[in-house]
XYZ file of C-alpha atoms in Angstrom:
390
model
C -18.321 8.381 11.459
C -20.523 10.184 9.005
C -19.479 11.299 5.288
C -19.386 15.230 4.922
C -22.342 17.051 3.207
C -22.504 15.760 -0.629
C -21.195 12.578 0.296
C -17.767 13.295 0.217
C -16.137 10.690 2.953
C -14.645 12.738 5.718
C -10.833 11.493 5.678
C -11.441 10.134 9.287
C -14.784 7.882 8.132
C -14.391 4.286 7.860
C -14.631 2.907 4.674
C -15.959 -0.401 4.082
C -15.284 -3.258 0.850
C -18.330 -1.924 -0.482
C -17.519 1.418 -1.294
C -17.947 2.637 -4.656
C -15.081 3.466 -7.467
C -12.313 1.532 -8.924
C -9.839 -0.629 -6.982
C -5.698 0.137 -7.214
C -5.783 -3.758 -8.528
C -7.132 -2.833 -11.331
C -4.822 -0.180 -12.899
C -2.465 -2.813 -14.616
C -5.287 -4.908 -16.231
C -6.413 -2.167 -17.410
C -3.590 -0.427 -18.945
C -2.710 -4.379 -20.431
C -6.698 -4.084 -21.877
C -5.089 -0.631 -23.458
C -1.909 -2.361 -24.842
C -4.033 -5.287 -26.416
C -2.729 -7.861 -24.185
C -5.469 -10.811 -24.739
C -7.599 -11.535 -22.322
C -7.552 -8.477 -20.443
C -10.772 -6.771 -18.817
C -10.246 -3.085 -18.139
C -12.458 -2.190 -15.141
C -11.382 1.420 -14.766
C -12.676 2.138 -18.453
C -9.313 3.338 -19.835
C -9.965 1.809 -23.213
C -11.679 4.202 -24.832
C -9.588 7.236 -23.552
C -6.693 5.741 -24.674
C -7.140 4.813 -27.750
C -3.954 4.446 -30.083
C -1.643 4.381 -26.899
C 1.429 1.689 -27.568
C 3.232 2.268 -24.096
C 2.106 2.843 -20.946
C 4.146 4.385 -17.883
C 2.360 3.752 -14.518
C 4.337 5.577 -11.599
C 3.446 4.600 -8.215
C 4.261 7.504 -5.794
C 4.394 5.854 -1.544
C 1.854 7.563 0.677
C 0.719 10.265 -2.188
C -3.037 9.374 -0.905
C -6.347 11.282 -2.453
C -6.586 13.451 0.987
C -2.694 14.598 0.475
C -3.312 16.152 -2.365
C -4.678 19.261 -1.855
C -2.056 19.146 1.176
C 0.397 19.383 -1.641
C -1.131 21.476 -3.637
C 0.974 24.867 -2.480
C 4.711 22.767 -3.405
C 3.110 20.592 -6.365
C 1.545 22.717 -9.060
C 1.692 19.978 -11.942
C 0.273 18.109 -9.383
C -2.561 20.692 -8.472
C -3.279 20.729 -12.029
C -3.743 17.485 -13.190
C -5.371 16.600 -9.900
C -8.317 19.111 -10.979
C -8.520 17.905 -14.437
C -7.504 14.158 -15.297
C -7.889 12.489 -11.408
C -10.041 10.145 -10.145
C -9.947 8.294 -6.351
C -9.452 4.627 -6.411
C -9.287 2.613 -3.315
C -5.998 0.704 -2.022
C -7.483 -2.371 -0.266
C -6.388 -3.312 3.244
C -4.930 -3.441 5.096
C -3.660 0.026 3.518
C 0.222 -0.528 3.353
C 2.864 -0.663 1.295
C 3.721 -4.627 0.402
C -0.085 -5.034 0.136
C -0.901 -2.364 -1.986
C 2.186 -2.877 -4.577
C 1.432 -6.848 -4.977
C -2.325 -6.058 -5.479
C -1.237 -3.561 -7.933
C 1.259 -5.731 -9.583
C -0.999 -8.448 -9.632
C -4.230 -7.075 -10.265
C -6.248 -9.137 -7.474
C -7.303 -8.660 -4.073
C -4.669 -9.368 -0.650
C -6.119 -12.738 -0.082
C -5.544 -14.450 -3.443
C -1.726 -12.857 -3.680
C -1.231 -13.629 0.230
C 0.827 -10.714 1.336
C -1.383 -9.397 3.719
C 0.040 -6.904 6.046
C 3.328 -5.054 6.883
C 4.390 -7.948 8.475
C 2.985 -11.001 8.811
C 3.150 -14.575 10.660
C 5.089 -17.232 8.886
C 2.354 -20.126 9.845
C 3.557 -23.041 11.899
C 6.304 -20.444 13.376
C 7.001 -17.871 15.927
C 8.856 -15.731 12.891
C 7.676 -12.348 12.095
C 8.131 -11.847 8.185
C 8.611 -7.933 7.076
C 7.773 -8.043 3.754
C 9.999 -5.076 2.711
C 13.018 -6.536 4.055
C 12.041 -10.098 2.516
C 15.000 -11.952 0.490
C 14.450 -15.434 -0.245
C 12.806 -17.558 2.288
C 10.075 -17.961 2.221
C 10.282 -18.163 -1.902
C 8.530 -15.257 -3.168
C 6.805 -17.454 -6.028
C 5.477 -20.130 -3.278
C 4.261 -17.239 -1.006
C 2.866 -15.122 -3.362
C 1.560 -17.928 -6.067
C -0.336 -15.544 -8.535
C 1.056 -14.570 -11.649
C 1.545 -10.612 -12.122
C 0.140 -8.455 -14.477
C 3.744 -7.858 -15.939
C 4.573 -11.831 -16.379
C 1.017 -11.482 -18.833
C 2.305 -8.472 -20.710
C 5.413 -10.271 -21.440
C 4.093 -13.399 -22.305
C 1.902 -11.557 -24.855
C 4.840 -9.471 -26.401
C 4.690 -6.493 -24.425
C 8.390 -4.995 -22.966
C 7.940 -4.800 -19.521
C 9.980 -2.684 -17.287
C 10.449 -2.063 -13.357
C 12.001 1.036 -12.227
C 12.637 1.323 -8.812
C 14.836 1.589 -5.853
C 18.455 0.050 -6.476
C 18.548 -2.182 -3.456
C 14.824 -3.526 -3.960
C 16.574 -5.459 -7.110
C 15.863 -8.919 -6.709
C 13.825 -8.721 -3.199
C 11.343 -10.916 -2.298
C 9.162 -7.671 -2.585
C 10.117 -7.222 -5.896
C 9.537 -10.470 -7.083
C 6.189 -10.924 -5.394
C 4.693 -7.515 -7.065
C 6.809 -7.128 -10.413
C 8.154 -10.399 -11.591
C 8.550 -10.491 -15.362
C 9.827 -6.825 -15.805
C 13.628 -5.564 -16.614
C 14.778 -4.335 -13.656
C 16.138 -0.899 -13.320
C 17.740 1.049 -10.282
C 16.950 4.401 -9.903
C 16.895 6.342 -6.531
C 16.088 9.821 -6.920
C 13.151 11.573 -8.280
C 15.282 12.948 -11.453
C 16.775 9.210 -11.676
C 13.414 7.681 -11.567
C 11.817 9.950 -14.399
C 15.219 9.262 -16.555
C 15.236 5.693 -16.375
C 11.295 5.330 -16.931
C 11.454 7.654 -20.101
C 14.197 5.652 -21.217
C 12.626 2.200 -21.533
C 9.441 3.922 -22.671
C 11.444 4.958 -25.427
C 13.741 1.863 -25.664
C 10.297 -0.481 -26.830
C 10.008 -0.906 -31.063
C 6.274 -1.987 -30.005
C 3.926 -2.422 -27.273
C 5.192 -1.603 -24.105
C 4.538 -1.286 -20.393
C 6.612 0.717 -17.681
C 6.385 0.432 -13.928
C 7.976 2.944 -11.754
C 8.105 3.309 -7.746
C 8.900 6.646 -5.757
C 9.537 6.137 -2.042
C 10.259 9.723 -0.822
C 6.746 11.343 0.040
C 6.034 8.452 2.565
C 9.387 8.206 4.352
C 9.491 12.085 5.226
C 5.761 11.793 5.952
C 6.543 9.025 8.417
C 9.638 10.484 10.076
C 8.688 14.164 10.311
C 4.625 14.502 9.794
C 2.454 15.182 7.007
C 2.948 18.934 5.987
C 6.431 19.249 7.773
C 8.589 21.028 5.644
C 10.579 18.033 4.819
C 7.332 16.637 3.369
C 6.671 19.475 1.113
C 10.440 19.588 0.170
C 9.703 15.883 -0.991
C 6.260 17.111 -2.873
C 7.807 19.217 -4.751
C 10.155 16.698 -5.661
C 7.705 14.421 -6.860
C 6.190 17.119 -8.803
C 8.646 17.656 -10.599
C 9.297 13.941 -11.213
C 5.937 13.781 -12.713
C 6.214 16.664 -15.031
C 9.271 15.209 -16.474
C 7.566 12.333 -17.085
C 4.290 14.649 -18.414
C 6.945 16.318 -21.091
C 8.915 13.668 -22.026
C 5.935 11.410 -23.424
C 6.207 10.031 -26.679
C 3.071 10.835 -28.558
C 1.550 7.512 -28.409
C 2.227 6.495 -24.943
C 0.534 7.631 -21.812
C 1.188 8.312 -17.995
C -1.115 6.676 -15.010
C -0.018 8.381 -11.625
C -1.323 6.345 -8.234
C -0.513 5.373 -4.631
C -0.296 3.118 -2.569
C -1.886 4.459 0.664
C -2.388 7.966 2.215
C -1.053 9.185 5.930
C -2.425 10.489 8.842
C -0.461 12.217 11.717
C -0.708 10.104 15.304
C -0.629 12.148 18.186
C 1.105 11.064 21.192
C -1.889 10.932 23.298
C -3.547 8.247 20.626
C -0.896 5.837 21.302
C -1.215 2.396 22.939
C 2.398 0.337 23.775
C 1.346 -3.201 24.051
C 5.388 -4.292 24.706
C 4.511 -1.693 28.590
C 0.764 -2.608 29.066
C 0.695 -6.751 30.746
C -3.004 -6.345 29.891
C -2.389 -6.609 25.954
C 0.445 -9.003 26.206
C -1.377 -11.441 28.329
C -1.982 -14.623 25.931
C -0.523 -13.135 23.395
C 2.254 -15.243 21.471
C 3.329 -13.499 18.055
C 2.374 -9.730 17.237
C 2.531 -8.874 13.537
C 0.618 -6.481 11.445
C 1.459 -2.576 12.220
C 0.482 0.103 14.434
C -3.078 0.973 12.809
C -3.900 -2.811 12.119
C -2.485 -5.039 14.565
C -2.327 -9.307 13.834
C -2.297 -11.318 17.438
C -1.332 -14.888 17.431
C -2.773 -16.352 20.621
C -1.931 -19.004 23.159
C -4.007 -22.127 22.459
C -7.210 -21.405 24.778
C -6.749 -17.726 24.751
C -8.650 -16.040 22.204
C -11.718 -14.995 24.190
C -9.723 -13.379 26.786
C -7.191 -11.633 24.365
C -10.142 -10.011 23.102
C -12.159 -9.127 25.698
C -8.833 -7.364 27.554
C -8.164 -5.582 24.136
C -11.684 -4.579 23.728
C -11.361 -3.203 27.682
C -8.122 -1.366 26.702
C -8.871 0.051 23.527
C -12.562 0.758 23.689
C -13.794 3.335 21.006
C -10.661 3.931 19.950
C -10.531 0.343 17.849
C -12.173 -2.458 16.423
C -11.320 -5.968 18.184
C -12.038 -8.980 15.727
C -11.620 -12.134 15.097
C -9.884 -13.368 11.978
C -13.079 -14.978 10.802
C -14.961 -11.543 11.692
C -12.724 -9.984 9.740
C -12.269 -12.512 6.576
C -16.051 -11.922 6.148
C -16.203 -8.315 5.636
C -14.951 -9.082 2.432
C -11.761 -6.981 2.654
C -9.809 -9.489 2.034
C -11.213 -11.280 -1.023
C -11.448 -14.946 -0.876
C -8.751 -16.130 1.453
C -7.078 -19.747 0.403
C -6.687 -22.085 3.875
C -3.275 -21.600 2.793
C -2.959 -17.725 2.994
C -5.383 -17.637 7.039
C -2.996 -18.237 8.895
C -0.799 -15.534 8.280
C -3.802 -13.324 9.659
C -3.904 -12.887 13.009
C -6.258 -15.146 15.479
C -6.887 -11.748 16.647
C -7.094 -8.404 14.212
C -7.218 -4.827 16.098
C -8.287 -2.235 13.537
C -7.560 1.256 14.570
C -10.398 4.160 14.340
C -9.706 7.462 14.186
C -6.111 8.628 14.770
C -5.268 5.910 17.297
C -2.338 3.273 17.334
C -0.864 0.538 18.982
C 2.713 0.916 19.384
C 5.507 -1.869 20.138
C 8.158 -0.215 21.308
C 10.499 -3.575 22.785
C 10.020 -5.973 19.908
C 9.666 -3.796 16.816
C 12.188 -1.818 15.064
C 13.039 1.598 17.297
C 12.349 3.688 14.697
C 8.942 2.301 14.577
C 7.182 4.303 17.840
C 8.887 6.857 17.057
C 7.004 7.814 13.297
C 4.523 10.999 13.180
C 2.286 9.713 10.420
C 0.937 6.167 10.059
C -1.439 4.111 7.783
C -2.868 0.756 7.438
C -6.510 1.057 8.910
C -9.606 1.210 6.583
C -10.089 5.242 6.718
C -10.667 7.389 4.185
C -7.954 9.370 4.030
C -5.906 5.762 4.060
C -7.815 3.841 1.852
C -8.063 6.513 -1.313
C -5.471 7.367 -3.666
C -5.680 8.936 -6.914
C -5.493 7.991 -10.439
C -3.778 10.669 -12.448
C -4.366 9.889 -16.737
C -2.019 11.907 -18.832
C -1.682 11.221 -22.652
C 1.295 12.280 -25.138
């Protein structure tokens, strides 16, 4: 697909490793290069605009991509108006979805290194699926995900370090992957979440760091479609969560407003079902991955012909790979022997607004979404960086 006049990508183009801007990785080791935490680089150049900040609050709203904003626009005016003066796109990393995108943020590196590479994933030298958002305690969070976050190094240096999120992500193996080394804080609602991260701004007699999660925007965006009215009810929710957090900032501190991923809407003509088609089940032992980027897990002896019925099936509407093909793009990072396998021998990358459905062996709800994300388009890939001082 080609970019639209000036540039601009069109949110359907296909974004490769290369593309230009700052990465959502590197948000914390920047606002630690801010907070004087030693050893920090800060590759989004926040230094200098921040000068004299002490605490930083970095609010992480789900599936608030750069192509949703002006979508929000209408129900999100502090939104509207800091996205015109103080934003800038960054880019997620793929595959662009939730666990991902929070562990690359809370660790500052790219997916291979931190080894939670997809939605779900293959435990290697199993048949078991792992969903990293309903992950507890096996596998151990700090021998699947080895890499120290960004919060353990704030603490370490004497930074207070807080997580504010969802009450029953306490303790998850999500959680602990992403955000180790950070108080943890429930907080549900929008008002909830703005109270609780103004609080342990405040609560810090010197350097500190605050990291708060939102989950609203993407849930109604998958259930009932980006734009739906439930999705604008949940906009303006957020935007008023973020103006909250705008007015209640201490004079030396400062707000940094991302994402994790943006959404597109999947119509039901752009939907495969491998669990009713015996052509993409054939030598095919473990699915993983999600509907835009799907992981297959072959029979021994199978991969050429997994690939070439795929390729048949699919045609234009996806990208049929091997996990070596795909490794090499450099999307990834450098990926330890240790984190390959939980790529699949196979990787289907969805183009345009196409998916691959598994209606039998994935959760009902799954087929049954409006919006989806994962796949390397624009309008997945790009999420904004909102920079607010007190």
């Amino acid at each position: 697909m080609i970019a639209e006049a000036g540039g601009v990508p069109g949110p359907l183009e296909i974004l490769g490793p290369e593309h230009g801007g700052g990465r959502l990785a590197d948000v914390l080791p920047s606002a630690l290069a801010v907070l004087g935490v030693p050893a920090s680089t800060d590759p989004l150049g926040l230094v200098p605009a921040l000068a004299g900040v002490r605490r930083i609050a970095v609010l992480l709203v789900d599936g608030l991509g750069w192509y949703q904003l002006p979508t929000a626009a209408p129900y999100a005016p502090t939104l509207a108006g800091l996205a015109a003066t103080v934003a800038r796109p960054l880019i997620a990393g793929f595959p662009s979805t939730t666990p991902t995108s929070l562990v690359s943020l809370g660790t500052g590196v790219a997916p291979g290194a931190h080894g939670v590479l997809g939605f779900t994933v293959r435990v290697p030298g199993t048949d078991r699926v792992l969903t990293h958002t309903d992950w507890a305690a096996d596998p151990s969070p700090l021998r699947w995900q080895p890499v120290p976050t960004q919060l353990e190094r704030a603490r370490a240096a004497g930074v207070t370090t807080t997580v504010v999120s969802r009450p029953e992500f306490g303790g998850s193996g999500l959680t602990l992957a992403a955000n180790r080394g950070g108080d943890f804080r429930g907080a549900a609602g929008g008002h909830e979440v703005a109270t609780a991260m103004l609080a342990a701004l405040a609560a810090g007699s010197g350097p500190t760091l605050v990291s708060g999660y939102h989950a609203d925007l993407d849930r109604y965006g998958h259930v009932y479609g980006v734009d739906s009215d439930p999705w604008r009810a949940a906009a303006t929710e957020v935007d008023a969560l973020v103006a909250r957090l705008v007015d209640g900032l201490p004079p030396d501190a400062a707000l940094l407003v991302t994402a994790d991923h943006g959404q597109l809407d999947i119509p039901a003509a752009h939907r495969f079902d491998l669990d009713t088609d015996p052509r993409l089940r054939a030598g095919v032992r473990v699915v993983a991955g999600e509907a835009r980027v799907r992981y297959l897990h072959v029979e021994p002896g199978a991969l050429d012909d997994v690939r070439a019925a795929w390729s048949e099936v699919l045609g234009v509407t996806a990208r049929v790979r091997t996990r070596d093909e795909v490794v090499a793009t450099g999307w990834f990072g450098p990926v330890p022997e240790e984190h390959l396998g939980r790529i699949g021998d196979v990787v289907v990358i969805c183009n345009d607004t196409y998916a691959v459905m598994a209606s039998r062996t994935e959760r009902p709800m799954a087929s049954k979404l409006v919006a989806y994300h994962g796949s390397d388009t624009a309008a997945e890939l790009t999420v904004p960086l909102l920079v607010v001082r007190g």
